[in-house]
CSV table of C-alpha atoms in Angstrom, one decimal:
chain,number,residue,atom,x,y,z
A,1,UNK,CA,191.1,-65.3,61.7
A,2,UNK,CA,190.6,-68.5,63.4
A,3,UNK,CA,193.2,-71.1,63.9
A,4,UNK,CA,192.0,-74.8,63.0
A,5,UNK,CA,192.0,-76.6,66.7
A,6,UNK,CA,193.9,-79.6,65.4
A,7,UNK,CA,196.3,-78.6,62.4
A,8,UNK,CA,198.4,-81.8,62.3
A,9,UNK,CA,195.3,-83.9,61.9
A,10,UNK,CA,193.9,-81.6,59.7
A,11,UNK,CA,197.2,-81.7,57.7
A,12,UNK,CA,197.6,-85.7,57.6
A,13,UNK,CA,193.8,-85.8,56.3
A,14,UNK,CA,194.7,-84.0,53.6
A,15,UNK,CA,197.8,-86.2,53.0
A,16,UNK,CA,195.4,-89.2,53.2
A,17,UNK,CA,192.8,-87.1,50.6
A,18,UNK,CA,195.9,-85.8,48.4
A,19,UNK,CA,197.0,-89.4,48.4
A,20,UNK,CA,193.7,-91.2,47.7
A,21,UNK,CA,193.4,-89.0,44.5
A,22,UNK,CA,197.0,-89.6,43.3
A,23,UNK,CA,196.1,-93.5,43.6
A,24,UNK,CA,193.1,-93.5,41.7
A,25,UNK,CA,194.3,-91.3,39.0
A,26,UNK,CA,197.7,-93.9,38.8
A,27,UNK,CA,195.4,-96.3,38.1
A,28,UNK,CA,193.4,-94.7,35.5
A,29,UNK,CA,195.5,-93.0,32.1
A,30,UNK,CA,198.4,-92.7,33.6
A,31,UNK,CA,200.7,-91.1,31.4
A,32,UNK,CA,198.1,-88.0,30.4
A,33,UNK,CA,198.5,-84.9,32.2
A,34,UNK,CA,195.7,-84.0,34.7
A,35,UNK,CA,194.0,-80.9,35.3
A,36,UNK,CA,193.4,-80.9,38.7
A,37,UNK,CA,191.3,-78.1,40.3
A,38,UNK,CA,191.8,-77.7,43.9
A,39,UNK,CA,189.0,-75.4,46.1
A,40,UNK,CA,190.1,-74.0,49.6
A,41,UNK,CA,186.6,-72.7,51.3
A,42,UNK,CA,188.6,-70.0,52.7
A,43,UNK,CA,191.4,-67.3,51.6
A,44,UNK,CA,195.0,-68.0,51.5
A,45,UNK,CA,196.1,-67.2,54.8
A,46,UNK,CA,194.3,-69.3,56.0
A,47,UNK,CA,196.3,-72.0,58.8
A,48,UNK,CA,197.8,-74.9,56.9
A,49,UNK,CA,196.2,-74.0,53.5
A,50,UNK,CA,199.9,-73.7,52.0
A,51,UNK,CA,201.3,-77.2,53.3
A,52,UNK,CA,198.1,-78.6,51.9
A,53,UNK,CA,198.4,-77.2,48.7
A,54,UNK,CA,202.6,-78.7,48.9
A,55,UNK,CA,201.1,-82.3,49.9
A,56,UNK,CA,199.1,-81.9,47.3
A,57,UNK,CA,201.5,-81.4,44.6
A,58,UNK,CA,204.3,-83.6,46.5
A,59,UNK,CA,201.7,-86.6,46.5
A,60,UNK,CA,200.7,-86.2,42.6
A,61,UNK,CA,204.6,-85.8,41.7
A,62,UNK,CA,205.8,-88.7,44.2
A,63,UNK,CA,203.3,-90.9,42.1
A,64,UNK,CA,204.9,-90.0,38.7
A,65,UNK,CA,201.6,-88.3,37.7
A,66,UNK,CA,201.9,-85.2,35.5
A,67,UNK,CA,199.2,-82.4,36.6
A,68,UNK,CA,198.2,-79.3,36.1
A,69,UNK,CA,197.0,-77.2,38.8
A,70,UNK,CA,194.2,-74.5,39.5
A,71,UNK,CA,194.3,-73.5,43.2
A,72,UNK,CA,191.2,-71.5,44.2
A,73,UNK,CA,190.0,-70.3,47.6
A,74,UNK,CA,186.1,-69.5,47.4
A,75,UNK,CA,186.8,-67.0,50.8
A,76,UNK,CA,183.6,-67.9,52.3
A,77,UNK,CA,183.7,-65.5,54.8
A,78,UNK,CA,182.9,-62.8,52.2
A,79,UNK,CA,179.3,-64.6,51.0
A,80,UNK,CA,175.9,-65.7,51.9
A,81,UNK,CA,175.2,-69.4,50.7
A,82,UNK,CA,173.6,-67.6,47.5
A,83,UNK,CA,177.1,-66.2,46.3
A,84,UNK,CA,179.3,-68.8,47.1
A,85,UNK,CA,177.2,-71.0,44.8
A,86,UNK,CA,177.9,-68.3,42.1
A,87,UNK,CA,181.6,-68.1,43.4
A,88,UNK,CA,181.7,-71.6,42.5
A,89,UNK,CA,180.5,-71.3,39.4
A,90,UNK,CA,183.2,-69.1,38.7
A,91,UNK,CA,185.9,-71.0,39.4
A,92,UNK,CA,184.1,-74.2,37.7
A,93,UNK,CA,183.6,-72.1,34.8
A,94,UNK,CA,187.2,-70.8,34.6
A,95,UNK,CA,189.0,-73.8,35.2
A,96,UNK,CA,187.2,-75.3,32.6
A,97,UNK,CA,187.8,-72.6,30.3
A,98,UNK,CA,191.7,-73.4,31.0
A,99,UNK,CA,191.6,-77.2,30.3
A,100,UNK,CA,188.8,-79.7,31.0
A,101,UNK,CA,189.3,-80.5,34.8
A,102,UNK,CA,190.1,-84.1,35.8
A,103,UNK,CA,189.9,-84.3,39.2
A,104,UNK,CA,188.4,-81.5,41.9
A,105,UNK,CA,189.2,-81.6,45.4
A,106,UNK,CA,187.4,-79.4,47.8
A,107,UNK,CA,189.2,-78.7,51.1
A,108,UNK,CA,186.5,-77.4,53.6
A,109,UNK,CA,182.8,-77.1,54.4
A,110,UNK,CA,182.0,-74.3,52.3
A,111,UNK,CA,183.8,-75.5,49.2
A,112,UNK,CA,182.7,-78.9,49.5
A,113,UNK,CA,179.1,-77.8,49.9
A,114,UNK,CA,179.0,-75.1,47.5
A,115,UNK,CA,180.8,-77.2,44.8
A,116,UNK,CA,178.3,-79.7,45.2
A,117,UNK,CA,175.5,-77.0,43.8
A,118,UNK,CA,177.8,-75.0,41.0
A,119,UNK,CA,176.5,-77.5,38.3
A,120,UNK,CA,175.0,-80.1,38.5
A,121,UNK,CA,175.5,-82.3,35.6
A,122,UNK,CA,179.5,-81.7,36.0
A,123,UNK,CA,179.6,-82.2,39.4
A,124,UNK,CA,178.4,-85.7,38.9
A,125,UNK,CA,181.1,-86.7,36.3
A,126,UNK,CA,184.4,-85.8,37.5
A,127,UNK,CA,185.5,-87.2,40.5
A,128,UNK,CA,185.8,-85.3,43.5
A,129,UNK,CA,187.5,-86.3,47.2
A,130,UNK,CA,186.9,-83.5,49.8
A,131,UNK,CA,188.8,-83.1,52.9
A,132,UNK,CA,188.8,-80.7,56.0
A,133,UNK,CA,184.5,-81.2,56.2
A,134,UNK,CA,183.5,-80.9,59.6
A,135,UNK,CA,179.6,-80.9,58.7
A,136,UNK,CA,178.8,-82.9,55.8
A,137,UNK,CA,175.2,-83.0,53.6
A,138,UNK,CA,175.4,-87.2,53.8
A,139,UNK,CA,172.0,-86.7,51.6
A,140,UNK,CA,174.1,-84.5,49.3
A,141,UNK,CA,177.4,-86.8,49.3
A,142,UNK,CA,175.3,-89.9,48.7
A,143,UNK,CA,173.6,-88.4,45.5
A,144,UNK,CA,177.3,-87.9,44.3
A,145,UNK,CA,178.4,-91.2,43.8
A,146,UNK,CA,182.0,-89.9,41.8
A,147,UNK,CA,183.1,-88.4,45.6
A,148,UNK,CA,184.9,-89.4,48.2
A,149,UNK,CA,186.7,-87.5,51.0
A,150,UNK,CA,187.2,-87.8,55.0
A,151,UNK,CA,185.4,-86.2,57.6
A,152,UNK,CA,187.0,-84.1,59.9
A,153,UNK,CA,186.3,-84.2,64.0
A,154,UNK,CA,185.2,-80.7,65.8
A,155,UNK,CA,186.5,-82.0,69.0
């Protein structure tokens, strides 16, 4: 399994990202609980995936919001582009099936990218931020006005 080359900056992006989203959702009904569906491209042992998943939470709580969680991990390493698309799907379809989702934050390439092509018409109407991207579709991003998200640096 590899190890990400900088884990501390790949932890305070997703601080930043965890952050970001806890702002924005402060500002908009504030008092309703949020269903917020988190996607990790890889599986859960991955490096830093589980302090991620605590900033996360931390960041949401810190700002007095009340959420609801579904964590995911698409395991990418499993699929060809075809299936992770379907993955995605998946998960959409079953978080949705739990409560409407609020707020979706992809953490990687694979989720971010995938995510992006799970469904169209609901991907353009919930907000997404994205974090941990090293290779981003800017063509893609920019025909998804409702997300946001950092970059991260391969060197």
């Amino acid at each position: 399994m590899k190890q990400p080359r900088k884990p501390l900056l790949f932890l305070l992006i997703s601080l930043a990202l965890a952050a970001i989203a806890a702002s924005w959702w402060s500002i908009s009904r504030a008092h309703e609980e949020k269903h917020i569906l988190v996607v990790f491209s890889h599986d859960p042992q991955m490096h830093g995936y589980k302090e991620i998943e605590e900033a996360i939470r931390r960041n949401f709580s810190s700002h007095r919001i009340p959420a609801e969680f579904t964590i995911s991990y698409l395991q990418a390493e499993n699929y060809g582009h075809d299936e992770e698309i379907r993955q995605c799907k998946r998960i959409l379809r079953e978080a949705r099936e739990k409560k409407e989702v609020d707020l979706i934050i992809n953490i990687g390439d694979e989720a971010n990218y995938s995510m992006m092509y799970a469904d169209s018409v609901f991907m353009h109407q919930v907000p997404v931020v994205f974090g941990g991207v090293l290779f981003p579709n800017k063509g893609a991003v920019k025909s998804h006005p409702n997300m946001t998200g950092y970059r991260d640096s391969v060197d």
